[in-house]
PDB file of C-alpha atoms in Angstrom:
ATOM      1  CA  MET F 149     -16.516   0.768  38.419  1.00 37.00           C
ATOM      2  CA  THR F 150     -15.400   0.400  34.891  1.00 39.00           C
ATOM      3  CA  THR F 151     -11.823   1.217  34.164  1.00 40.00           C
ATOM      4  CA  THR F 152     -10.571   2.291  30.872  1.00 40.00           C
ATOM      5  CA  THR F 153      -7.250   1.659  29.138  1.00 42.00           C
ATOM      6  CA  ALA F 154      -5.588   2.872  25.995  1.00 46.00           C
ATOM      7  CA  PHE F 155      -5.594   0.460  23.171  1.00 50.00           C
ATOM      8  CA  PRO F 156      -3.555   0.648  20.060  1.00 61.00           C
ATOM      9  CA  ALA F 157      -5.140   2.211  17.199  1.00 84.00           C
ATOM     10  CA  THR F 158      -6.057  -0.714  14.954  1.00 90.00           C
ATOM     11  CA  LEU F 159      -9.103  -1.273  12.583  1.00 89.00           C
ATOM     12  CA  LEU F 160     -10.776  -3.304  15.265  1.00 88.00           C
ATOM     13  CA  THR F 161     -10.371  -0.857  18.068  1.00 87.00           C
ATOM     14  CA  ALA F 162     -11.526   1.959  15.623  1.00 85.00           C
ATOM     15  CA  ALA F 163     -14.632  -0.007  14.582  1.00 83.00           C
ATOM     16  CA  PHE F 164     -15.688  -0.990  18.111  1.00 81.00           C
ATOM     17  CA  PRO F 165     -14.102   1.617  20.564  1.00 79.00           C
ATOM     18  CA  ALA F 166     -16.848   0.844  23.366  1.00 71.00           C
ATOM     19  CA  ALA F 167     -15.989  -2.904  23.297  1.00 72.00           C
ATOM     20  CA  PHE F 168     -12.303  -2.101  24.030  1.00 73.00           C
ATOM     21  CA  SER F 169     -12.929   0.502  26.755  1.00 70.00           C
ATOM     22  CA  ASP F 170     -13.384  -1.959  29.560  1.00 68.00           C
ATOM     23  CA  SER F 171     -10.055  -3.535  30.730  1.00 69.00           C
ATOM     24  CA  ARG F 172     -11.883  -6.216  32.904  1.00 70.00           C
ATOM     25  CA  SER F 173     -12.468  -8.356  29.960  1.00 78.00           C
ATOM     26  CA  ARG F 174      -9.231  -7.497  28.128  1.00 82.00           C
ATOM     27  CA  LEU F 175      -7.606 -11.034  28.573  1.00 84.00           C
ATOM     28  CA  LEU F 176     -10.694 -13.023  27.380  1.00 87.00           C
ATOM     29  CA  ARG F 177     -10.923 -10.603  24.443  1.00 88.00           C
ATOM     30  CA  ALA F 178      -7.316 -11.044  23.467  1.00 90.00           C
ATOM     31  CA  ILE F 179      -7.635 -14.820  23.631  1.00 93.00           C
ATOM     32  CA  ALA F 180     -10.764 -14.906  21.585  1.00 93.00           C
ATOM     33  CA  LEU F 181      -9.289 -12.628  18.900  1.00 94.00           C
ATOM     34  CA  THR F 182      -6.057 -14.699  18.856  1.00 96.00           C
ATOM     35  CA  ILE F 183      -8.131 -17.852  18.225  1.00 96.00           C
ATOM     36  CA  LEU F 184     -10.216 -16.152  15.499  1.00 96.00           C
ATOM     37  CA  GLY F 185      -7.084 -14.916  13.892  1.00 96.00           C
ATOM     38  CA  SER F 186      -5.576 -18.489  13.819  1.00 97.00           C
ATOM     39  CA  LEU F 187      -8.936 -19.710  12.386  1.00 96.00           C
ATOM     40  CA  ALA F 188      -8.736 -17.275   9.582  1.00 96.00           C
ATOM     41  CA  LEU F 189      -5.292 -18.340   8.737  1.00 96.00           C
ATOM     42  CA  THR F 190      -6.332 -21.924   8.677  1.00 95.00           C
ATOM     43  CA  VAL F 191      -9.256 -21.259   6.215  1.00 94.00           C
ATOM     44  CA  SER F 192      -7.005 -19.114   4.005  1.00 92.00           C
ATOM     45  CA  ALA F 193      -4.404 -22.157   3.854  1.00 89.00           C
ATOM     46  CA  LYS F 194      -7.121 -24.282   2.302  1.00 86.00           C
ATOM     47  CA  VAL F 195      -7.648 -21.940  -0.538  1.00 82.00           C
ATOM     48  CA  ALA F 196      -4.583 -23.490  -2.204  1.00 71.00           C
ATOM     49  CA  PHE F 197      -3.428 -24.089  -5.785  1.00 70.00           C
ATOM     50  CA  PRO F 198      -0.339 -26.323  -6.486  1.00 65.00           C
ATOM     51  CA  VAL F 199       2.410 -24.371  -8.125  1.00 60.00           C
ATOM     52  CA  GLY F 200       5.548 -26.527  -7.880  1.00 58.00           C
ATOM     53  CA  PRO F 201       7.023 -27.149  -4.470  1.00 56.00           C
ATOM     54  CA  VAL F 202       5.268 -24.098  -2.843  1.00 59.00           C
ATOM     55  CA  PRO F 203       1.582 -23.991  -3.304  1.00 62.00           C
ATOM     56  CA  PHE F 204      -0.267 -20.647  -3.915  1.00 71.00           C
ATOM     57  CA  THR F 205      -2.677 -19.784  -1.194  1.00 79.00           C
ATOM     58  CA  MET F 206      -4.608 -16.765   0.271  1.00 88.00           C
ATOM     59  CA  HIS F 207      -2.362 -16.939   3.491  1.00 88.00           C
ATOM     60  CA  THR F 208      -0.335 -13.771   2.798  1.00 91.00           C
ATOM     61  CA  TYR F 209      -3.593 -11.775   2.229  1.00 94.00           C
ATOM     62  CA  VAL F 210      -4.942 -12.690   5.634  1.00 96.00           C
ATOM     63  CA  VAL F 211      -1.571 -12.206   7.404  1.00 96.00           C
ATOM     64  CA  LEU F 212      -1.444  -8.605   6.081  1.00 96.00           C
ATOM     65  CA  VAL F 213      -5.070  -7.802   6.950  1.00 97.00           C
ATOM     66  CA  LEU F 214      -4.713  -9.323  10.419  1.00 96.00           C
ATOM     67  CA  GLY F 215      -1.838  -6.959  11.143  1.00 96.00           C
ATOM     68  CA  ALA F 216      -3.983  -3.902  10.426  1.00 96.00           C
ATOM     69  CA  LEU F 217      -7.120  -5.472  12.128  1.00 95.00           C
ATOM     70  CA  LEU F 218      -5.521  -6.576  15.440  1.00 95.00           C
ATOM     71  CA  GLY F 219      -2.309  -4.819  15.830  1.00 94.00           C
ATOM     72  CA  LYS F 220       1.187  -6.140  16.227  1.00 95.00           C
ATOM     73  CA  ARG F 221       0.723  -8.195  19.397  1.00 95.00           C
ATOM     74  CA  LEU F 222      -2.489  -9.946  18.750  1.00 96.00           C
ATOM     75  CA  ALA F 223      -1.557 -10.478  14.925  1.00 97.00           C
ATOM     76  CA  LEU F 224       1.659 -12.069  16.275  1.00 97.00           C
ATOM     77  CA  ALA F 225      -0.097 -14.111  18.768  1.00 97.00           C
ATOM     78  CA  SER F 226      -2.549 -15.372  16.099  1.00 97.00           C
ATOM     79  CA  VAL F 227       0.389 -16.361  13.713  1.00 97.00           C
ATOM     80  CA  MET F 228       2.270 -18.156  16.587  1.00 97.00           C
ATOM     81  CA  LEU F 229      -0.920 -20.008  17.738  1.00 97.00           C
ATOM     82  CA  TYR F 230      -1.552 -21.071  14.106  1.00 97.00           C
ATOM     83  CA  LEU F 231       2.104 -22.331  13.709  1.00 96.00           C
ATOM     84  CA  ALA F 232       1.966 -24.112  17.024  1.00 97.00           C
ATOM     85  CA  GLN F 233      -1.275 -25.864  16.030  1.00 96.00           C
ATOM     86  CA  GLY F 234       0.266 -27.003  12.856  1.00 95.00           C
ATOM     87  CA  LEU F 235       3.495 -28.213  14.337  1.00 95.00           C
ATOM     88  CA  ALA F 236       1.526 -30.006  16.986  1.00 95.00           C
ATOM     89  CA  GLY F 237      -0.132 -32.020  14.249  1.00 93.00           C
ATOM     90  CA  LEU F 238      -3.404 -30.333  13.577  1.00 94.00           C
ATOM     91  CA  PRO F 239      -4.117 -30.261   9.897  1.00 93.00           C
ATOM     92  CA  VAL F 240      -4.216 -26.343   9.713  1.00 93.00           C
ATOM     93  CA  PHE F 241      -1.464 -26.022   7.220  1.00 90.00           C
ATOM     94  CA  THR F 242      -2.044 -26.308   3.323  1.00 82.00           C
ATOM     95  CA  MET F 243      -1.007 -29.876   3.304  1.00 80.00           C
ATOM     96  CA  GLY F 244      -1.726 -30.869   6.821  1.00 83.00           C
ATOM     97  CA  GLY F 245       0.539 -30.513   9.916  1.00 87.00           C
ATOM     98  CA  GLY F 246       3.095 -32.055  12.114  1.00 91.00           C
ATOM     99  CA  LEU F 247       6.799 -31.548  12.860  1.00 91.00           C
ATOM    100  CA  ALA F 248       7.700 -32.975   9.346  1.00 88.00           C
ATOM    101  CA  TYR F 249       6.572 -29.626   8.123  1.00 86.00           C
ATOM    102  CA  LEU F 250       9.757 -28.193   9.395  1.00 87.00           C
ATOM    103  CA  ALA F 251      11.430 -29.865   6.380  1.00 84.00           C
ATOM    104  CA  SER F 252       8.885 -28.458   4.016  1.00 81.00           C
ATOM    105  CA  PRO F 253      10.194 -26.143   1.342  1.00 80.00           C
ATOM    106  CA  SER F 254       7.364 -23.832   2.143  1.00 80.00           C
ATOM    107  CA  PHE F 255       7.921 -23.621   5.800  1.00 88.00           C
ATOM    108  CA  GLY F 256      10.080 -20.472   5.464  1.00 88.00           C
ATOM    109  CA  TYR F 257       7.022 -18.460   4.235  1.00 90.00           C
ATOM    110  CA  LEU F 258       5.160 -19.582   7.273  1.00 92.00           C
ATOM    111  CA  ILE F 259       8.046 -18.272   9.396  1.00 94.00           C
ATOM    112  CA  GLY F 260       7.794 -15.080   7.370  1.00 95.00           C
ATOM    113  CA  PHE F 261       4.219 -14.573   8.608  1.00 96.00           C
ATOM    114  CA  LEU F 262       5.691 -13.445  11.910  1.00 97.00           C
ATOM    115  CA  PRO F 263       7.621 -10.328  10.902  1.00 97.00           C
ATOM    116  CA  ALA F 264       5.041  -9.484   8.169  1.00 97.00           C
ATOM    117  CA  ALA F 265       2.064  -9.349  10.701  1.00 97.00           C
ATOM    118  CA  VAL F 266       4.248  -7.445  13.224  1.00 97.00           C
ATOM    119  CA  LEU F 267       5.504  -4.948  10.634  1.00 97.00           C
ATOM    120  CA  VAL F 268       1.845  -4.108   9.503  1.00 97.00           C
ATOM    121  CA  GLY F 269       0.536  -4.019  12.969  1.00 96.00           C
ATOM    122  CA  HIS F 270       3.328  -1.806  14.317  1.00 96.00           C
ATOM    123  CA  PHE F 271       2.927   0.961  11.668  1.00 96.00           C
ATOM    124  CA  THR F 272      -0.788   0.656  11.759  1.00 95.00           C
ATOM    125  CA  GLU F 273      -0.833   1.376  15.554  1.00 94.00           C
ATOM    126  CA  ARG F 274       1.297   4.461  14.700  1.00 93.00           C
ATOM    127  CA  GLY F 275      -1.197   5.809  12.234  1.00 91.00           C
ATOM    128  CA  PHE F 276       0.486   4.756   9.057  1.00 94.00           C
ATOM    129  CA  GLY F 277      -1.492   2.944   6.313  1.00 92.00           C
ATOM    130  CA  ARG F 278      -4.717   4.849   6.548  1.00 92.00           C
ATOM    131  CA  THR F 279      -4.768   5.925   2.849  1.00 93.00           C
ATOM    132  CA  LEU F 280      -4.708   3.784  -0.226  1.00 95.00           C
ATOM    133  CA  GLY F 281      -1.073   4.893  -1.140  1.00 96.00           C
ATOM    134  CA  SER F 282       0.480   4.524   2.419  1.00 96.00           C
ATOM    135  CA  CYS F 283      -1.333   1.189   3.003  1.00 97.00           C
ATOM    136  CA  LEU F 284      -0.075  -0.088  -0.404  1.00 96.00           C
ATOM    137  CA  LEU F 285       3.427   0.761   0.514  1.00 97.00           C
ATOM    138  CA  LEU F 286       3.113  -0.925   3.972  1.00 97.00           C
ATOM    139  CA  MET F 287       1.676  -4.077   2.545  1.00 96.00           C
ATOM    140  CA  ALA F 288       4.156  -4.283  -0.238  1.00 96.00           C
ATOM    141  CA  VAL F 289       7.123  -3.960   2.292  1.00 97.00           C
ATOM    142  CA  ALA F 290       5.628  -6.597   4.373  1.00 96.00           C
ATOM    143  CA  HIS F 291       4.980  -8.931   1.510  1.00 93.00           C
ATOM    144  CA  VAL F 292       8.688  -8.446   0.481  1.00 93.00           C
ATOM    145  CA  VAL F 293       9.843  -9.296   4.031  1.00 94.00           C
ATOM    146  CA  LEU F 294       7.713 -12.423   4.002  1.00 93.00           C
ATOM    147  CA  PHE F 295       9.170 -13.555   0.700  1.00 90.00           C
ATOM    148  CA  VAL F 296      12.711 -13.017   1.960  1.00 91.00           C
ATOM    149  CA  PHE F 297      12.168 -15.521   4.666  1.00 92.00           C
ATOM    150  CA  GLY F 298      10.384 -17.994   2.442  1.00 88.00           C
ATOM    151  CA  VAL F 299      13.058 -17.829  -0.403  1.00 88.00           C
ATOM    152  CA  MET F 300      16.081 -17.913   1.912  1.00 90.00           C
ATOM    153  CA  TRP F 301      14.600 -20.984   3.707  1.00 88.00           C
ATOM    154  CA  LEU F 302      14.067 -22.699   0.268  1.00 86.00           C
ATOM    155  CA  ALA F 303      17.560 -21.692  -0.849  1.00 87.00           C
ATOM    156  CA  MET F 304      19.168 -23.768   2.048  1.00 82.00           C
ATOM    157  CA  ALA F 305      17.615 -26.756   0.438  1.00 79.00           C
ATOM    158  CA  ILE F 306      18.008 -26.084  -3.397  1.00 79.00           C
ATOM    159  CA  GLY F 307      20.317 -23.162  -3.650  1.00 82.00           C
ATOM    160  CA  LEU F 308      19.489 -19.369  -4.112  1.00 79.00           C
ATOM    161  CA  GLU F 309      19.035 -19.287  -7.947  1.00 81.00           C
ATOM    162  CA  LYS F 310      16.646 -22.192  -8.078  1.00 80.00           C
ATOM    163  CA  ALA F 311      14.847 -20.955  -4.955  1.00 82.00           C
ATOM    164  CA  TYR F 312      14.141 -17.671  -6.860  1.00 81.00           C
ATOM    165  CA  TRP F 313      12.720 -19.603  -9.815  1.00 80.00           C
ATOM    166  CA  VAL F 314      10.467 -21.958  -7.931  1.00 77.00           C
ATOM    167  CA  GLY F 315       9.786 -19.918  -4.803  1.00 70.00           C
ATOM    168  CA  LEU F 316       9.297 -16.378  -6.089  1.00 76.00           C
ATOM    169  CA  HIS F 317       9.081 -16.131  -9.781  1.00 76.00           C
ATOM    170  CA  PRO F 318       5.780 -18.152 -10.210  1.00 70.00           C
ATOM    171  CA  PHE F 319       4.075 -16.185  -7.499  1.00 75.00           C
ATOM    172  CA  TRP F 320       4.903 -12.552  -8.116  1.00 82.00           C
ATOM    173  CA  VAL F 321       1.939 -11.568 -10.143  1.00 82.00           C
ATOM    174  CA  MET F 322      -0.533 -13.041  -7.686  1.00 83.00           C
ATOM    175  CA  SER F 323       1.421 -11.609  -4.888  1.00 86.00           C
ATOM    176  CA  VAL F 324       1.090  -8.123  -6.379  1.00 90.00           C
ATOM    177  CA  VAL F 325      -2.700  -8.928  -6.585  1.00 88.00           C
ATOM    178  CA  LYS F 326      -2.938  -9.958  -3.026  1.00 91.00           C
ATOM    179  CA  THR F 327      -0.911  -6.939  -1.900  1.00 94.00           C
ATOM    180  CA  VAL F 328      -3.209  -4.671  -3.739  1.00 95.00           C
ATOM    181  CA  LEU F 329      -6.283  -6.468  -2.494  1.00 94.00           C
ATOM    182  CA  ALA F 330      -5.069  -6.231   1.119  1.00 96.00           C
ATOM    183  CA  ALA F 331      -4.300  -2.523   0.604  1.00 96.00           C
ATOM    184  CA  LEU F 332      -7.747  -1.819  -0.820  1.00 96.00           C
ATOM    185  CA  THR F 333      -9.518  -3.856   1.931  1.00 96.00           C
ATOM    186  CA  VAL F 334      -7.642  -1.895   4.753  1.00 96.00           C
ATOM    187  CA  SER F 335      -7.697   1.501   3.258  1.00 95.00           C
ATOM    188  CA  LEU F 336     -11.424   1.247   2.435  1.00 95.00           C
ATOM    189  CA  ALA F 337     -12.186   0.072   5.973  1.00 94.00           C
ATOM    190  CA  TRP F 338     -10.458   3.111   7.347  1.00 93.00           C
ATOM    191  CA  LYS F 339     -12.266   5.254   4.967  1.00 91.00           C
ATOM    192  CA  ALA F 340     -15.502   3.790   6.053  1.00 91.00           C
ATOM    193  CA  LEU F 341     -14.674   4.295   9.724  1.00 86.00           C
ATOM    194  CA  THR F 342     -13.576   7.910   9.300  1.00 76.00           C
ATOM    195  CA  PRO F 343     -17.082   9.471   9.957  1.00 66.00           C
ATOM    196  CA  ARG F 344     -17.492   7.252  13.064  1.00 50.00           C
ATOM    197  CA  ARG F 345     -14.108   8.281  14.508  1.00 46.00           C
ATOM    198  CA  SER F 346     -14.500  11.906  13.795  1.00 45.00           C
TER     199      SER F 346
END
């Protein structure tokens, strides 16, 4: 007999409701999605362009989309697995991996992935972020949270003013672009799923 359980309302559960209706494979499904999420982060890390001490990557776009796609728990698990892999020495970060990355000026941004993914996932599960406007607001706030962690980490090494100029100022235009791109991706996905969910 198949038992059903309530799953958070995320993009993935909305797109494939039948796949999430059987609780017997819940653990295996969660493990698989967590691994896939960490792989997506690894790929996004390799799309990198050097901009001072902090490289520009597609990391943040993937973090924001993962929150909406997987929900707060699985998105958090994906980021935690990704960070664990990198600190364990696997070359998943932009410039490799290993415990030495803890001293990297960009590690604060990696820490910021955690609250950003949880924030997007939390509000997605509560029905926020379905429209372009609300999704844009959600992604923007999450991106700001991420940058707060990144800049503050960098400030501990070089001071707040310099951290702003090298850790935020060169990236704000592309960060806006990635925020808009994430919001478009997620809101259009919800729009495409609306007939299937009605």
